GROMACS .gro file of C-alpha atoms in nm:
model
  264
    1MET     CA    1  -5.401   2.452   4.605
    2SER     CA    2  -5.158   2.166   4.663
    3PHE     CA    3  -5.208   1.802   4.577
    4GLN     CA    4  -5.049   1.465   4.638
    5LEU     CA    5  -4.984   1.150   4.435
    6ILE     CA    6  -4.996   0.805   4.590
    7ILE     CA    7  -4.745   0.611   4.381
    8ARG     CA    8  -4.736   0.234   4.347
    9HIS     CA    9  -4.562  -0.015   4.119
   10ASN     CA   10  -4.824  -0.285   4.068
   11ILE     CA   11  -4.588  -0.577   3.997
   12ARG     CA   12  -4.354  -0.499   4.286
   13HIS     CA   13  -4.644  -0.443   4.522
   14GLU     CA   14  -4.804  -0.778   4.433
   15ALA     CA   15  -4.470  -0.954   4.478
   16ALA     CA   16  -4.415  -0.799   4.822
   17SER     CA   17  -4.755  -0.767   4.984
   18PHE     CA   18  -4.623  -0.572   5.281
   19THR     CA   19  -4.464  -0.303   5.062
   20GLY     CA   20  -4.654   0.022   5.103
   21ALA     CA   21  -4.715   0.289   4.844
   22GLU     CA   22  -4.517   0.612   4.835
   23VAL     CA   23  -4.676   0.953   4.878
   24ALA     CA   24  -4.543   1.262   4.702
   25VAL     CA   25  -4.680   1.603   4.806
   26PHE     CA   26  -4.661   1.906   4.574
   27GLU     CA   27  -4.724   2.235   4.748
   28SER     CA   28  -4.672   2.443   4.432
   29GLY     CA   29  -4.981   2.293   4.267
   30ALA     CA   30  -4.795   2.167   3.956
   31ALA     CA   31  -4.561   1.878   3.882
   32THR     CA   32  -4.414   1.673   3.602
   33VAL     CA   33  -4.406   1.294   3.629
   34GLY     CA   34  -4.176   1.055   3.449
   35THR     CA   35  -3.836   0.890   3.445
   36HIS     CA   36  -3.639   1.198   3.341
   37GLU     CA   37  -3.422   1.356   3.607
   38SER     CA   38  -3.589   1.692   3.554
   39CYS     CA   39  -3.926   1.559   3.671
   40GLU     CA   40  -4.052   1.680   4.005
   41CYS     CA   41  -4.189   1.327   4.052
   42GLN     CA   42  -3.925   1.093   3.912
   43VAL     CA   43  -3.986   0.718   3.901
   44LEU     CA   44  -3.703   0.473   3.835
   45ASP     CA   45  -3.794   0.166   3.635
   46SER     CA   46  -3.549  -0.009   3.402
   47GLU     CA   47  -3.829  -0.211   3.245
   48GLU     CA   48  -3.981   0.088   3.070
   49GLU     CA   49  -3.911   0.094   2.693
   50GLU     CA   50  -3.904   0.470   2.681
   51ALA     CA   51  -3.647   0.572   2.938
   52ASP     CA   52  -3.563   0.928   3.048
   53SER     CA   53  -3.891   1.077   2.941
   54VAL     CA   54  -4.165   1.295   3.085
   55TRP     CA   55  -4.496   1.108   3.097
   56PHE     CA   56  -4.744   1.374   3.201
   57ARG     CA   57  -4.792   1.697   3.387
   58VAL     CA   58  -5.040   1.796   3.653
   59GLU     CA   59  -5.127   2.163   3.626
   60PRO     CA   60  -5.373   2.388   3.809
   61ARG     CA   61  -5.660   2.562   3.633
   62GLU     CA   62  -5.941   2.790   3.750
   63SER     CA   63  -6.177   2.495   3.766
   64GLY     CA   64  -5.923   2.262   3.934
   65PHE     CA   65  -5.641   2.045   3.800
   66VAL     CA   66  -5.576   1.892   3.458
   67LEU     CA   67  -5.369   1.602   3.329
   68ALA     CA   68  -5.150   1.704   3.031
   69ARG     CA   69  -4.994   1.432   2.817
   70GLU     CA   70  -4.618   1.451   2.746
   71THR     CA   71  -4.543   1.103   2.606
   72VAL     CA   72  -4.645   0.877   2.319
   73SER     CA   73  -4.694   0.588   2.563
   74GLU     CA   74  -5.042   0.491   2.664
   75ILE     CA   75  -5.180   0.674   2.964
   76TYR     CA   76  -5.493   0.549   3.137
   77LEU     CA   77  -5.717   0.750   3.364
   78ASN     CA   78  -5.946   0.532   3.575
   79ASN     CA   79  -5.872   0.243   3.335
   80GLN     CA   80  -5.975   0.455   3.035
   81PRO     CA   81  -5.714   0.562   2.776
   82VAL     CA   82  -5.639   0.935   2.770
   83ALA     CA   83  -5.670   1.069   2.418
   84ARG     CA   84  -5.701   1.444   2.469
   85PRO     CA   85  -5.399   1.665   2.544
   86GLU     CA   86  -5.560   1.783   2.868
   87THR     CA   87  -5.808   1.602   3.089
   88GLU     CA   88  -5.967   1.731   3.409
   89LEU     CA   89  -5.869   1.556   3.729
   90SER     CA   90  -6.077   1.490   4.039
   91SER     CA   91  -5.969   1.367   4.379
   92GLY     CA   92  -5.945   0.990   4.374
   93ASP     CA   93  -5.862   0.957   4.002
   94VAL     CA   94  -5.607   0.686   3.925
   95ILE     CA   95  -5.350   0.751   3.650
   96ARG     CA   96  -5.167   0.449   3.508
   97VAL     CA   97  -4.856   0.444   3.289
   98GLY     CA   98  -4.719   0.097   3.229
   99HIS     CA   99  -4.697  -0.079   3.565
  100TRP     CA  100  -4.705   0.249   3.760
  101THR     CA  101  -5.022   0.392   3.912
  102PHE     CA  102  -5.065   0.741   4.055
  103CYS     CA  103  -5.368   0.817   4.273
  104PHE     CA  104  -5.443   1.190   4.253
  105GLN     CA  105  -5.577   1.368   4.563
  106LYS     CA  106  -5.635   1.734   4.629
  107ARG     CA  107  -5.506   1.869   4.957
  108HIS     CA  108  -5.726   2.120   5.134
  109PRO     CA  109  -5.615   2.353   5.411
  110ARG     CA  110  -5.681   2.221   5.759
  111ALA     CA  111  -6.009   2.347   5.897
  112ARG     CA  112  -5.967   2.590   6.182
  113PHE     CA  113  -6.083   2.492   6.525
  114ALA     CA  114  -6.440   2.609   6.579
  115LYS     CA  115  -6.467   2.703   6.944
  116SER     CA  116  -6.831   2.801   6.915
  117ALA     CA  117  -6.927   2.451   6.802
  118ASP     CA  118  -6.767   2.277   7.098
  119TRP     CA  119  -6.859   2.513   7.383
  120PRO     CA  120  -7.144   2.287   7.509
  121VAL     CA  121  -6.898   1.998   7.543
  122TYR     CA  122  -6.648   2.209   7.734
  123ALA     CA  123  -6.926   2.355   7.947
  124CYS     CA  124  -7.043   2.004   8.042
  125LYS     CA  125  -6.689   1.891   8.119
  126THR     CA  126  -6.627   2.199   8.332
  127THR     CA  127  -6.955   2.149   8.519
  128VAL     CA  128  -6.876   1.783   8.590
  129GLY     CA  129  -6.527   1.875   8.709
  130LEU     CA  130  -6.662   2.142   8.943
  131LEU     CA  131  -6.920   1.899   9.083
  132VAL     CA  132  -6.651   1.640   9.152
  133ILE     CA  133  -6.433   1.899   9.328
  134LEU     CA  134  -6.731   2.023   9.529
  135GLN     CA  135  -6.818   1.667   9.638
  136LEU     CA  136  -6.460   1.608   9.749
  137ILE     CA  137  -6.464   1.931   9.949
  138LEU     CA  138  -6.795   1.842  10.113
  139ALA     CA  139  -6.672   1.490  10.191
  140LEU     CA  140  -6.332   1.582  10.331
  141TRP     CA  141  -6.362   1.934  10.474
  142PRO     CA  142  -6.619   1.876  10.756
  143THR     CA  143  -6.433   1.569  10.885
  144GLY     CA  144  -6.098   1.742  10.877
  145ARG     CA  145  -6.247   2.057  11.024
  146LEU     CA  146  -6.414   1.876  11.314
  147ARG     CA  147  -6.100   1.678  11.385
  148TYR     CA  148  -5.892   1.996  11.375
  149GLU     CA  149  -6.131   2.179  11.607
  150GLY     CA  150  -6.135   1.881  11.844
  151ILE     CA  151  -5.756   1.864  11.862
  152VAL     CA  152  -5.713   2.239  11.894
  153GLY     CA  153  -5.995   2.265  12.154
  154ARG     CA  154  -5.835   1.992  12.367
  155GLN     CA  155  -5.494   2.157  12.351
  156ILE     CA  156  -5.640   2.492  12.450
  157ALA     CA  157  -5.827   2.338  12.745
  158GLU     CA  158  -5.511   2.151  12.850
  159GLU     CA  159  -5.287   2.459  12.842
  160GLN     CA  160  -5.540   2.675  13.023
  161THR     CA  161  -5.586   2.414  13.300
  162ILE     CA  162  -5.210   2.369  13.352
  163LEU     CA  163  -5.161   2.744  13.374
  164MET     CA  164  -5.447   2.764  13.622
  165VAL     CA  165  -5.284   2.498  13.843
  166ASP     CA  166  -4.961   2.694  13.859
  167GLN     CA  167  -5.149   3.016  13.931
  168VAL     CA  168  -5.351   2.870  14.221
  169ARG     CA  169  -5.042   2.697  14.364
  170ARG     CA  170  -4.843   3.021  14.364
  171HIS     CA  171  -5.130   3.202  14.534
  172ILE     CA  172  -5.152   2.936  14.807
  173ASN     CA  173  -4.774   2.947  14.864
  174SER     CA  174  -4.790   3.325  14.904
  175LEU     CA  175  -5.047   3.282  15.184
  176ASN     CA  176  -4.849   3.011  15.364
  177GLY     CA  177  -4.626   3.255  15.550
  178GLY     CA  178  -4.777   3.246  15.897
  179GLY     CA  179  -4.576   2.952  16.031
  180GLN     CA  180  -4.697   2.611  16.134
  181SER     CA  181  -4.927   2.716  16.414
  182LEU     CA  182  -5.242   2.510  16.445
  183THR     CA  183  -5.489   2.769  16.337
  184ALA     CA  184  -5.797   2.724  16.121
  185ARG     CA  185  -5.643   2.945  15.854
  186ASN     CA  186  -5.323   2.741  15.830
  187ALA     CA  187  -5.519   2.417  15.827
  188LEU     CA  188  -5.733   2.539  15.541
  189ILE     CA  189  -5.422   2.648  15.349
  190GLN     CA  190  -5.267   2.302  15.391
  191VAL     CA  191  -5.588   2.129  15.276
  192LEU     CA  192  -5.616   2.345  14.964
  193GLY     CA  193  -5.247   2.302  14.885
  194GLY     CA  194  -5.271   1.922  14.917
  195GLU     CA  195  -5.569   1.908  14.680
  196ILE     CA  196  -5.389   2.124  14.422
  197ASP     CA  197  -5.080   1.899  14.446
  198GLN     CA  198  -5.297   1.590  14.387
  199MET     CA  199  -5.457   1.750  14.080
  200ALA     CA  200  -5.114   1.848  13.946
  201ASN     CA  201  -4.979   1.493  13.992
  202TYR     CA  202  -5.283   1.346  13.816
  203MET     CA  203  -5.238   1.580  13.519
  204ARG     CA  204  -4.868   1.499  13.494
  205ARG     CA  205  -4.925   1.119  13.494
  206HIS     CA  206  -5.226   1.109  13.259
  207ARG     CA  207  -5.176   1.419  13.047
  208GLU     CA  208  -5.184   1.241  12.709
  209ALA     CA  209  -5.495   1.035  12.793
  210ILE     CA  210  -5.713   1.305  12.946
  211PRO     CA  211  -5.997   1.400  12.706
  212ARG     CA  212  -6.117   1.751  12.644
  213GLU     CA  213  -6.425   1.714  12.868
  214LYS     CA  214  -6.208   1.601  13.160
  215TRP     CA  215  -5.981   1.903  13.116
  216GLN     CA  216  -6.287   2.127  13.130
  217ARG     CA  217  -6.405   1.964  13.455
  218LEU     CA  218  -6.058   2.006  13.607
  219ARG     CA  219  -6.068   2.370  13.509
  220GLU     CA  220  -6.405   2.413  13.683
  221ASP     CA  221  -6.262   2.254  14.001
  222LEU     CA  222  -5.966   2.490  13.985
  223ASP     CA  223  -6.199   2.787  13.951
  224MET     CA  224  -6.372   2.677  14.273
  225HIS     CA  225  -6.038   2.641  14.455
  226GLN     CA  226  -5.933   2.983  14.328
  227GLU     CA  227  -6.248   3.138  14.479
  228LEU     CA  228  -6.170   2.974  14.815
  229VAL     CA  229  -5.812   3.102  14.805
  230ASP     CA  230  -5.935   3.452  14.718
  231ASP     CA  231  -6.176   3.444  15.013
  232LEU     CA  232  -5.894   3.323  15.236
  233ASP     CA  233  -5.670   3.601  15.112
  234ARG     CA  234  -5.938   3.862  15.191
  235GLY     CA  235  -5.991   3.721  15.539
  236ASP     CA  236  -6.338   3.589  15.470
  237LEU     CA  237  -6.224   3.239  15.559
  238PRO     CA  238  -6.223   3.064  15.791
  239ILE     CA  239  -6.552   3.188  15.936
  240ALA     CA  240  -6.506   3.315  16.292
  241VAL     CA  241  -6.660   3.085  16.556
  242PRO     CA  242  -6.877   3.279  16.806
  243GLU     CA  243  -6.778   3.264  17.172
  244LEU     CA  244  -6.979   3.036  17.398
  245GLU     CA  245  -7.198   3.212  17.655
  246THR     CA  246  -7.149   2.951  17.928
  247ASN     CA  247  -7.296   3.158  18.217
  248ALA     CA  248  -7.623   3.221  18.040
  249ALA     CA  249  -7.644   2.858  17.941
  250LEU     CA  250  -7.585   2.733  18.297
  251LEU     CA  251  -7.840   2.980  18.432
  252ALA     CA  252  -8.099   2.863  18.181
  253LEU     CA  253  -8.033   2.500  18.273
  254THR     CA  254  -8.065   2.579  18.645
  255GLU     CA  255  -8.395   2.757  18.594
  256ASP     CA  256  -8.530   2.470  18.389
  257ARG     CA  257  -8.426   2.221  18.660
  258THR     CA  258  -8.585   2.423  18.938
  259SER     CA  259  -8.915   2.453  18.750
  260ALA     CA  260  -8.921   2.082  18.695
  261ASP     CA  261  -8.869   2.008  19.067
  262GLU     CA  262  -9.145   2.243  19.172
  263GLU     CA  263  -9.389   2.075  18.943
  264ASP     CA  264  -9.304   1.741  19.096
   0.00000   0.00000   0.00000
């Protein structure tokens, strides 16, 4: 087991209040302290009468650490003179030699991280994080989804309606091959073509401002025009006008007139 000594010169420390103590760490578990150059913990003080000497040793034992005297100078442990050759040390003991003090502290290995003790904390943090993410998804996803569907739905309706206009216009142009004779069929073709041109001009001028519902109504109108053009292409339109039976009508009028005169 390693230990450390917190070293302080009392007179120097009192003279300079902001001077901190020094810390010496001994991983081997043993050290000699003194002014001699062979000491693992050497202190330099010209005021000491006995220079270049070893003051004491700190050595490990089965029960802990002991303080072993190595000098004739007075050594104090917790302000009590040390008389025995070896004295047991405990963490927090203060050794004093002259104006030097050494606070002895055992160093224990760092405790390993106990995952099992902190799992409730991490579980709570994870739960809170998931709830926050879920709330953000619920707050942002429906709005973004509805906006996306609205934009995409409008674009789809717009493209389908524009394609439908071109399709109906091409179909009408294919039927307009019978000249400019004033027939019911040609008149109907011109009317349908004019309405399709008006719808196409309206879409071109107001394309960016037309809402989705308006595009759907335009598409329904185009479907109706497409049905009329299909009927015209099949010959179902215009409906044939029956011939007038003028002779039968004049005969019926004459008979009615004669009956009225006879009654008079």
